[in-house]
mmCIF file of C-alpha atoms in Angstrom:
data_model
loop_
_atom_site.group_PDB
_atom_site.id
_atom_site.type_symbol
_atom_site.label_atom_id
_atom_site.label_comp_id
_atom_site.label_asym_id
_atom_site.label_seq_id
_atom_site.Cartn_x
_atom_site.Cartn_y
_atom_site.Cartn_z
ATOM 1 C CA UNK A 1 203.849 94.612 92.320
ATOM 2 C CA UNK A 2 200.897 96.834 93.922
ATOM 3 C CA UNK A 3 201.542 100.518 93.071
ATOM 4 C CA UNK A 4 201.994 103.083 95.225
ATOM 5 C CA UNK A 5 201.237 106.751 94.467
ATOM 6 C CA UNK A 6 203.173 109.218 96.133
ATOM 7 C CA UNK A 7 201.075 111.746 98.197
ATOM 8 C CA UNK A 8 203.170 114.603 97.195
ATOM 9 C CA UNK A 9 203.332 114.089 93.549
ATOM 10 C CA UNK A 10 199.741 115.512 92.785
ATOM 11 C CA UNK A 11 196.597 116.523 94.077
ATOM 12 C CA UNK A 12 194.926 113.343 92.931
ATOM 13 C CA UNK A 13 193.295 111.083 95.631
ATOM 14 C CA UNK A 14 195.568 108.262 96.950
ATOM 15 C CA UNK A 15 193.651 105.399 95.578
ATOM 16 C CA UNK A 16 191.806 105.444 92.416
ATOM 17 C CA UNK A 17 189.598 102.434 91.798
ATOM 18 C CA UNK A 18 187.498 101.842 88.282
ATOM 19 C CA UNK A 19 184.772 99.029 88.712
ATOM 20 C CA UNK A 20 183.593 96.611 86.213
ATOM 21 C CA UNK A 21 179.945 94.971 86.956
ATOM 22 C CA UNK A 22 179.148 91.938 85.297
ATOM 23 C CA UNK A 23 175.366 91.288 84.714
ATOM 24 C CA UNK A 24 173.410 90.151 87.460
ATOM 25 C CA UNK A 25 176.706 91.104 89.715
ATOM 26 C CA UNK A 26 176.437 90.867 93.510
ATOM 27 C CA UNK A 27 175.398 93.899 94.855
ATOM 28 C CA UNK A 28 176.633 93.003 98.381
ATOM 29 C CA UNK A 29 180.198 92.408 97.257
ATOM 30 C CA UNK A 30 179.983 95.849 95.307
ATOM 31 C CA UNK A 31 178.506 97.591 98.296
ATOM 32 C CA UNK A 32 180.916 96.273 100.887
ATOM 33 C CA UNK A 33 184.110 97.483 98.693
ATOM 34 C CA UNK A 34 182.765 100.727 97.828
ATOM 35 C CA UNK A 35 181.761 101.727 101.265
ATOM 36 C CA UNK A 36 185.016 100.812 102.623
ATOM 37 C CA UNK A 37 186.526 103.400 100.072
ATOM 38 C CA UNK A 38 183.990 105.991 100.864
ATOM 39 C CA UNK A 39 184.686 106.092 104.299
ATOM 40 C CA UNK A 40 188.389 106.150 104.065
ATOM 41 C CA UNK A 41 188.077 108.915 102.076
ATOM 42 C CA UNK A 42 186.966 111.700 104.093
ATOM 43 C CA UNK A 43 186.423 112.901 107.474
ATOM 44 C CA UNK A 44 183.849 110.807 109.555
ATOM 45 C CA UNK A 45 181.068 109.746 106.959
ATOM 46 C CA UNK A 46 180.896 112.775 104.829
ATOM 47 C CA UNK A 47 181.703 110.737 101.543
ATOM 48 C CA UNK A 48 183.530 113.336 99.751
ATOM 49 C CA UNK A 49 185.976 111.368 97.504
ATOM 50 C CA UNK A 50 188.987 113.084 98.523
ATOM 51 C CA UNK A 51 191.766 110.384 99.631
ATOM 52 C CA UNK A 52 190.057 107.844 97.472
ATOM 53 C CA UNK A 53 187.931 108.426 94.385
ATOM 54 C CA UNK A 54 185.931 105.240 92.443
ATOM 55 C CA UNK A 55 184.171 104.949 89.092
ATOM 56 C CA UNK A 56 181.791 102.385 87.641
ATOM 57 C CA UNK A 57 182.840 101.781 84.133
ATOM 58 C CA UNK A 58 180.783 100.725 81.153
ATOM 59 C CA UNK A 59 181.072 99.925 77.367
ATOM 60 C CA UNK A 60 177.703 100.988 76.493
ATOM 61 C CA UNK A 61 176.445 103.454 79.799
ATOM 62 C CA UNK A 62 173.297 101.297 80.245
ATOM 63 C CA UNK A 63 172.113 100.565 83.758
ATOM 64 C CA UNK A 64 173.899 97.029 85.065
ATOM 65 C CA UNK A 65 171.173 95.144 86.846
ATOM 66 C CA UNK A 66 172.463 93.147 90.060
ATOM 67 C CA UNK A 67 171.247 89.753 90.886
ATOM 68 C CA UNK A 68 168.954 91.504 93.397
ATOM 69 C CA UNK A 69 167.397 93.437 90.706
ATOM 70 C CA UNK A 70 168.593 96.741 91.773
ATOM 71 C CA UNK A 71 170.443 98.496 89.101
ATOM 72 C CA UNK A 72 173.383 100.906 89.035
ATOM 73 C CA UNK A 73 174.182 103.483 86.280
ATOM 74 C CA UNK A 74 177.584 103.583 85.313
ATOM 75 C CA UNK A 75 179.549 106.831 85.362
ATOM 76 C CA UNK A 76 182.321 106.924 82.740
ATOM 77 C CA UNK A 77 183.251 105.011 79.449
ATOM 78 C CA UNK A 78 185.896 102.106 79.991
ATOM 79 C CA UNK A 79 188.351 104.433 78.291
ATOM 80 C CA UNK A 80 192.136 104.504 79.470
ATOM 81 C CA UNK A 81 192.777 102.253 82.403
ATOM 82 C CA UNK A 82 195.773 104.100 83.650
ATOM 83 C CA UNK A 83 193.439 106.732 85.241
ATOM 84 C CA UNK A 84 192.928 104.068 87.779
ATOM 85 C CA UNK A 85 195.366 102.382 90.469
ATOM 86 C CA UNK A 86 193.153 99.281 90.341
ATOM 87 C CA UNK A 87 190.431 97.785 88.088
ATOM 88 C CA UNK A 88 187.831 95.915 90.234
ATOM 89 C CA UNK A 89 185.709 93.049 88.344
ATOM 90 C CA UNK A 90 182.460 92.727 90.679
ATOM 91 C CA UNK A 91 180.935 89.119 89.422
ATOM 92 C CA UNK A 92 177.652 87.598 90.189
ATOM 93 C CA UNK A 93 175.581 84.827 88.614
ATOM 94 C CA UNK A 94 177.514 82.070 86.886
ATOM 95 C CA UNK A 95 175.284 81.846 83.834
ATOM 96 C CA UNK A 96 175.834 85.691 83.095
ATOM 97 C CA UNK A 97 179.544 85.716 82.961
ATOM 98 C CA UNK A 98 179.646 84.539 79.240
ATOM 99 C CA UNK A 99 177.239 87.561 78.058
ATOM 100 C CA UNK A 100 180.072 90.125 78.874
ATOM 101 C CA UNK A 101 181.130 92.067 75.401
ATOM 102 C CA UNK A 102 184.605 91.791 74.082
ATOM 103 C CA UNK A 103 185.004 95.332 75.227
ATOM 104 C CA UNK A 104 185.342 94.634 78.654
ATOM 105 C CA UNK A 105 187.931 91.573 77.725
ATOM 106 C CA UNK A 106 190.314 94.266 75.574
ATOM 107 C CA UNK A 107 189.812 96.623 78.071
ATOM 108 C CA UNK A 108 191.373 94.193 81.036
ATOM 109 C CA UNK A 109 193.848 92.821 78.494
ATOM 110 C CA UNK A 110 194.911 96.695 78.057
ATOM 111 C CA UNK A 111 195.199 97.158 81.961
ATOM 112 C CA UNK A 112 197.232 94.166 82.304
ATOM 113 C CA UNK A 113 199.234 95.191 79.319
ATOM 114 C CA UNK A 114 199.956 98.608 81.273
ATOM 115 C CA UNK A 115 200.488 96.844 84.511
ATOM 116 C CA UNK A 116 197.392 98.073 86.315
ATOM 117 C CA UNK A 117 196.537 95.688 89.220
ATOM 118 C CA UNK A 118 193.318 93.869 88.524
ATOM 119 C CA UNK A 119 190.833 92.358 90.939
ATOM 120 C CA UNK A 120 188.069 89.952 91.015
ATOM 121 C CA UNK A 121 185.702 89.692 93.209
ATOM 122 C CA UNK A 122 183.155 86.889 93.843
ATOM 123 C CA UNK A 123 182.914 85.579 90.355
ATOM 124 C CA UNK A 124 184.965 88.012 89.041
ATOM 125 C CA UNK A 125 187.895 86.144 89.016
ATOM 126 C CA UNK A 126 186.267 83.729 86.445
ATOM 127 C CA UNK A 127 185.918 87.125 84.029
ATOM 128 C CA UNK A 128 189.839 87.947 84.596
ATOM 129 C CA UNK A 129 190.744 84.195 83.841
ATOM 130 C CA UNK A 130 188.761 84.051 80.538
ATOM 131 C CA UNK A 131 190.252 87.512 79.808
ATOM 132 C CA UNK A 132 193.478 85.510 79.918
ATOM 133 C CA UNK A 133 195.249 88.000 82.476
ATOM 134 C CA UNK A 134 195.397 85.452 85.232
ATOM 135 C CA UNK A 135 198.438 83.205 83.837
ATOM 136 C CA UNK A 136 201.085 82.477 86.752
ATOM 137 C CA UNK A 137 198.766 83.728 89.411
ATOM 138 C CA UNK A 138 197.129 82.373 92.436
ATOM 139 C CA UNK A 139 193.491 82.800 92.369
ATOM 140 C CA UNK A 140 190.698 82.900 95.004
ATOM 141 C CA UNK A 141 187.183 81.887 94.465
ATOM 142 C CA UNK A 142 184.610 80.931 96.912
ATOM 143 C CA UNK A 143 184.157 77.317 98.080
ATOM 144 C CA UNK A 144 180.769 77.385 96.366
ATOM 145 C CA UNK A 145 182.159 78.192 93.084
ATOM 146 C CA UNK A 146 185.413 75.889 93.525
ATOM 147 C CA UNK A 147 184.162 73.105 91.355
ATOM 148 C CA UNK A 148 182.524 75.475 88.735
ATOM 149 C CA UNK A 149 186.225 77.123 88.508
ATOM 150 C CA UNK A 150 187.998 73.570 88.370
ATOM 151 C CA UNK A 151 185.268 72.244 85.607
ATOM 152 C CA UNK A 152 186.144 75.306 83.244
ATOM 153 C CA UNK A 153 189.820 75.901 83.947
ATOM 154 C CA UNK A 154 192.256 73.076 83.695
ATOM 155 C CA UNK A 155 195.672 75.401 84.283
ATOM 156 C CA UNK A 156 194.759 76.751 87.589
ATOM 157 C CA UNK A 157 193.693 75.400 90.951
ATOM 158 C CA UNK A 158 191.791 77.983 92.777
ATOM 159 C CA UNK A 159 192.236 78.785 96.756
ATOM 160 C CA UNK A 160 189.072 78.216 98.188
ATOM 161 C CA UNK A 161 190.149 77.901 101.824
ATOM 162 C CA UNK A 162 190.824 81.769 102.288
ATOM 163 C CA UNK A 163 188.866 84.838 102.330
ATOM 164 C CA UNK A 164 191.184 86.554 99.753
ATOM 165 C CA UNK A 165 194.238 86.317 97.822
ATOM 166 C CA UNK A 166 196.977 88.960 96.826
ATOM 167 C CA UNK A 167 199.447 87.638 94.197
ATOM 168 C CA UNK A 168 201.516 90.553 92.659
ATOM 169 C CA UNK A 169 199.515 92.665 90.543
ATOM 170 C CA UNK A 170 196.382 90.380 91.077
ATOM 171 C CA UNK A 171 194.025 90.447 93.581
ATOM 172 C CA UNK A 172 190.985 88.157 94.103
ATOM 173 C CA UNK A 173 188.300 87.212 96.753
ATOM 174 C CA UNK A 174 185.613 85.084 97.587
ATOM 175 C CA UNK A 175 182.830 87.708 97.622
ATOM 176 C CA UNK A 176 180.300 88.759 100.094
ATOM 177 C CA UNK A 177 182.223 90.318 103.366
ATOM 178 C CA UNK A 178 185.299 89.366 102.336
ATOM 179 C CA UNK A 179 185.103 91.974 99.661
ATOM 180 C CA UNK A 180 185.106 94.605 102.739
ATOM 181 C CA UNK A 181 188.436 93.223 103.637
ATOM 182 C CA UNK A 182 190.433 92.981 100.859
ATOM 183 C CA UNK A 183 189.100 97.157 100.102
ATOM 184 C CA UNK A 184 190.616 97.518 103.681
ATOM 185 C CA UNK A 185 194.077 95.970 102.623
ATOM 186 C CA UNK A 186 194.161 98.441 99.855
ATOM 187 C CA UNK A 187 193.186 101.420 102.069
ATOM 188 C CA UNK A 188 195.916 100.489 104.584
ATOM 189 C CA UNK A 189 198.641 100.298 101.982
ATOM 190 C CA UNK A 190 197.431 103.236 100.340
ATOM 191 C CA UNK A 191 195.999 105.885 102.710
ATOM 192 C CA UNK A 192 197.051 104.173 106.385
ATOM 193 C CA UNK A 193 195.802 102.044 108.949
ATOM 194 C CA UNK A 194 193.743 104.213 110.892
ATOM 195 C CA UNK A 195 191.633 104.846 107.722
ATOM 196 C CA UNK A 196 190.966 101.166 106.985
ATOM 197 C CA UNK A 197 190.480 100.612 110.572
ATOM 198 C CA UNK A 198 187.978 103.657 110.636
ATOM 199 C CA UNK A 199 185.852 102.188 107.534
ATOM 200 C CA UNK A 200 185.448 98.835 108.921
ATOM 201 C CA UNK A 201 184.460 100.455 112.508
ATOM 202 C CA UNK A 202 181.581 102.476 110.946
ATOM 203 C CA UNK A 203 180.425 99.505 108.996
ATOM 204 C CA UNK A 204 180.292 97.525 112.410
ATOM 205 C CA UNK A 205 183.150 95.111 111.280
ATOM 206 C CA UNK A 206 184.909 94.506 114.450
ATOM 207 C CA UNK A 207 188.439 94.178 112.680
ATOM 208 C CA UNK A 208 190.482 93.553 109.392
ATOM 209 C CA UNK A 209 190.604 89.986 108.557
ATOM 210 C CA UNK A 210 193.948 88.694 107.114
ATOM 211 C CA UNK A 211 194.070 87.095 103.749
ATOM 212 C CA UNK A 212 194.567 83.867 105.066
ATOM 213 C CA UNK A 213 191.506 83.669 107.095
ATOM 214 C CA UNK A 214 189.575 80.541 106.678
ATOM 215 C CA UNK A 215 186.292 80.902 104.400
ATOM 216 C CA UNK A 216 183.120 79.919 106.190
ATOM 217 C CA UNK A 217 181.448 77.109 104.418
ATOM 218 C CA UNK A 218 181.702 73.327 103.243
ATOM 219 C CA UNK A 219 185.052 71.781 104.138
ATOM 220 C CA UNK A 220 186.852 71.521 100.795
ATOM 221 C CA UNK A 221 187.629 67.578 101.444
ATOM 222 C CA UNK A 222 183.932 67.367 100.986
ATOM 223 C CA UNK A 223 184.195 68.502 97.141
ATOM 224 C CA UNK A 224 182.513 66.453 94.574
ATOM 225 C CA UNK A 225 181.215 66.508 90.921
ATOM 226 C CA UNK A 226 178.268 64.720 91.728
ATOM 227 C CA UNK A 227 175.486 67.296 91.400
ATOM 228 C CA UNK A 228 173.290 65.976 93.736
ATOM 229 C CA UNK A 229 175.645 65.450 96.610
ATOM 230 C CA UNK A 230 176.641 68.912 95.813
ATOM 231 C CA UNK A 231 173.228 70.275 96.307
ATOM 232 C CA UNK A 232 172.963 68.190 99.568
ATOM 233 C CA UNK A 233 176.190 69.604 100.980
ATOM 234 C CA UNK A 234 174.677 72.947 100.420
ATOM 235 C CA UNK A 235 171.313 72.364 102.066
ATOM 236 C CA UNK A 236 173.500 70.741 105.061
ATOM 237 C CA UNK A 237 175.350 74.170 105.199
ATOM 238 C CA UNK A 238 172.409 76.163 105.426
ATOM 239 C CA UNK A 239 170.705 74.392 107.785
ATOM 240 C CA UNK A 240 173.367 74.220 110.479
ATOM 241 C CA UNK A 241 171.009 74.653 113.564
ATOM 242 C CA UNK A 242 168.408 72.370 112.640
ATOM 243 C CA UNK A 243 170.211 69.825 110.301
ATOM 244 C CA UNK A 244 167.642 67.590 108.140
ATOM 245 C CA UNK A 245 167.846 64.051 108.328
ATOM 246 C CA UNK A 246 168.674 61.545 105.660
ATOM 247 C CA UNK A 247 165.029 61.490 104.695
ATOM 248 C CA UNK A 248 164.198 64.950 104.674
ATOM 249 C CA UNK A 249 167.136 65.640 102.597
ATOM 250 C CA UNK A 250 166.517 62.967 100.011
ATOM 251 C CA UNK A 251 162.797 64.296 99.783
ATOM 252 C CA UNK A 252 164.260 68.099 99.119
ATOM 253 C CA UNK A 253 166.587 66.758 96.644
ATOM 254 C CA UNK A 254 163.562 64.540 95.029
ATOM 255 C CA UNK A 255 165.632 61.271 95.319
ATOM 256 C CA UNK A 256 164.912 58.133 97.436
ATOM 257 C CA UNK A 257 167.065 57.966 100.825
ATOM 258 C CA UNK A 258 168.719 54.889 99.424
ATOM 259 C CA UNK A 259 170.022 56.697 96.215
ATOM 260 C CA UNK A 260 171.236 59.638 98.281
ATOM 261 C CA UNK A 261 173.118 57.437 100.830
ATOM 262 C CA UNK A 262 174.568 55.266 97.590
ATOM 263 C CA UNK A 263 175.674 58.530 95.892
ATOM 264 C CA UNK A 264 177.211 59.889 99.139
ATOM 265 C CA UNK A 265 179.390 56.630 99.695
ATOM 266 C CA UNK A 266 180.141 56.879 96.015
ATOM 267 C CA UNK A 267 181.328 60.631 96.127
ATOM 268 C CA UNK A 268 182.868 60.818 99.486
ATOM 269 C CA UNK A 269 183.020 57.749 101.123
ATOM 270 C CA UNK A 270 180.493 58.427 104.098
ATOM 271 C CA UNK A 271 177.029 58.977 104.776
ATOM 272 C CA UNK A 272 175.045 62.322 104.540
ATOM 273 C CA UNK A 273 174.822 62.239 108.203
ATOM 274 C CA UNK A 274 178.644 61.953 108.372
ATOM 275 C CA UNK A 275 179.219 64.676 106.050
ATOM 276 C CA UNK A 276 176.564 67.048 107.917
ATOM 277 C CA UNK A 277 178.300 66.508 111.279
ATOM 278 C CA UNK A 278 181.898 67.269 109.705
ATOM 279 C CA UNK A 279 180.138 70.496 108.375
ATOM 280 C CA UNK A 280 178.823 71.562 111.673
ATOM 281 C CA UNK A 281 182.271 70.711 113.187
ATOM 282 C CA UNK A 282 184.196 72.739 110.734
ATOM 283 C CA UNK A 283 181.563 75.915 111.534
ATOM 284 C CA UNK A 284 181.958 75.372 115.348
ATOM 285 C CA UNK A 285 185.717 75.510 114.711
ATOM 286 C CA UNK A 286 185.356 78.780 113.205
ATOM 287 C CA UNK A 287 183.163 80.061 115.904
ATOM 288 C CA UNK A 288 185.574 78.781 118.950
ATOM 289 C CA UNK A 289 188.352 80.528 117.075
ATOM 290 C CA UNK A 290 186.873 83.689 115.763
ATOM 291 C CA UNK A 291 184.378 84.623 118.437
ATOM 292 C CA UNK A 292 183.988 84.655 122.343
ATOM 293 C CA UNK A 293 180.667 82.876 122.043
ATOM 294 C CA UNK A 294 180.132 80.344 124.741
ATOM 295 C CA UNK A 295 180.442 76.619 124.315
ATOM 296 C CA UNK A 296 176.608 76.332 125.003
ATOM 297 C CA UNK A 297 175.689 78.936 122.414
ATOM 298 C CA UNK A 298 178.142 77.381 119.702
ATOM 299 C CA UNK A 299 176.351 74.159 120.610
ATOM 300 C CA UNK A 300 173.159 75.220 119.649
ATOM 301 C CA UNK A 301 174.290 77.154 116.708
ATOM 302 C CA UNK A 302 175.658 74.142 115.254
ATOM 303 C CA UNK A 303 172.972 71.961 115.423
ATOM 304 C CA UNK A 304 174.076 69.425 118.363
ATOM 305 C CA UNK A 305 171.149 68.449 120.946
ATOM 306 C CA UNK A 306 172.800 69.805 123.950
ATOM 307 C CA UNK A 307 176.187 70.952 124.938
ATOM 308 C CA UNK A 308 177.081 67.491 126.226
ATOM 309 C CA UNK A 309 176.634 65.742 122.738
ATOM 310 C CA UNK A 310 178.236 68.832 121.355
ATOM 311 C CA UNK A 311 181.818 68.203 123.676
ATOM 312 C CA UNK A 312 181.560 64.224 123.121
ATOM 313 C CA UNK A 313 181.358 64.572 119.313
ATOM 314 C CA UNK A 314 183.998 67.266 119.401
ATOM 315 C CA UNK A 315 186.306 65.353 121.712
ATOM 316 C CA UNK A 316 185.961 62.327 119.457
ATOM 317 C CA UNK A 317 187.415 64.149 116.665
ATOM 318 C CA UNK A 318 189.873 66.433 117.978
ATOM 319 C CA UNK A 319 190.922 64.746 120.900
ATOM 320 C CA UNK A 320 190.316 67.458 123.387
ATOM 321 C CA UNK A 321 187.091 69.676 124.490
ATOM 322 C CA UNK A 322 185.951 72.504 122.807
ATOM 323 C CA UNK A 323 187.397 74.847 125.607
ATOM 324 C CA UNK A 324 190.802 73.314 125.664
ATOM 325 C CA UNK A 325 191.001 73.688 121.749
ATOM 326 C CA UNK A 326 189.964 77.094 121.867
ATOM 327 C CA UNK A 327 192.517 78.192 124.320
ATOM 328 C CA UNK A 328 195.423 76.325 122.525
ATOM 329 C CA UNK A 329 194.361 77.992 119.165
ATOM 330 C CA UNK A 330 194.518 81.436 120.680
ATOM 331 C CA UNK A 331 197.822 80.896 121.822
ATOM 332 C CA UNK A 332 199.407 78.840 118.816
ATOM 333 C CA UNK A 333 196.739 79.190 116.031
ATOM 334 C CA UNK A 334 199.094 77.096 113.744
ATOM 335 C CA UNK A 335 198.569 73.930 116.145
ATOM 336 C CA UNK A 336 197.862 70.847 114.593
ATOM 337 C CA UNK A 337 194.474 70.777 116.178
ATOM 338 C CA UNK A 338 193.139 73.267 113.198
ATOM 339 C CA UNK A 339 191.561 71.529 110.255
ATOM 340 C CA UNK A 340 191.621 67.937 111.840
ATOM 341 C CA UNK A 341 189.488 66.623 109.177
#
């Protein structure tokens, strides 16, 4: 259960957050989370920690270097987790997670024993699971790290098709801008809806996204253990507007086109071209549902040669045109047309 502090009980901020930063943490995820708190804590953007407070915690008090090379100086030792309403772990590069010192694991276990809600951002969910504090809880990770999680942990299947998950005293999100939406969720619950909306508006985020909002990325049905195919899928996702053909993709991966096609057939039962088309259509679906961009612009942004080609391919899969699909989704977001793949 998420704790709720009575504003009249004391002069303490209504929302107190302690941050644990892993080595090579993702600074975007951290900054988005903190800025929502900062903007909700005071009038305008004066940044005084009145309604919210936040501290970066450390076992050693040495600066923590982010994945971008920028360092953050911790403010307080780990200490007693009960001085916070939430402990937030900001993850980052996978290879650095195992280097987190045992003091942090003990701190997270103490927080769990005291029933302090724990938050895992980006690969912070990996840290929480390794600390043994995720048993019986659902867990959200990025689609990009979905297979990594399955390889490391056998007792839990991560949620990788929504931006964050709230399961009692465990809150996890996929990182990036989803951390802003999870922070806004906390601000909404502890300070108020207006404060959450104000934070997002100043950050030029149109509106708060619900936890169930789909993650942008490679469709989950295209997950595989084959490292070459996984890299190929990532390259296809990164080149939506100008998708490479099989020969160009194979050259980037240093394999022959025939080898690449054979590995796709074995891993996914389809060609690289078909996988790329599914990735682009999945992105088109998100743009149709979540933006007011024109059909022509969406066709361009998802790598189709022209709008007629886009409509023809879309109709072959969804049995309707993009325009009709969008109108139906707006009025009935739970329709069977969604997630056709």
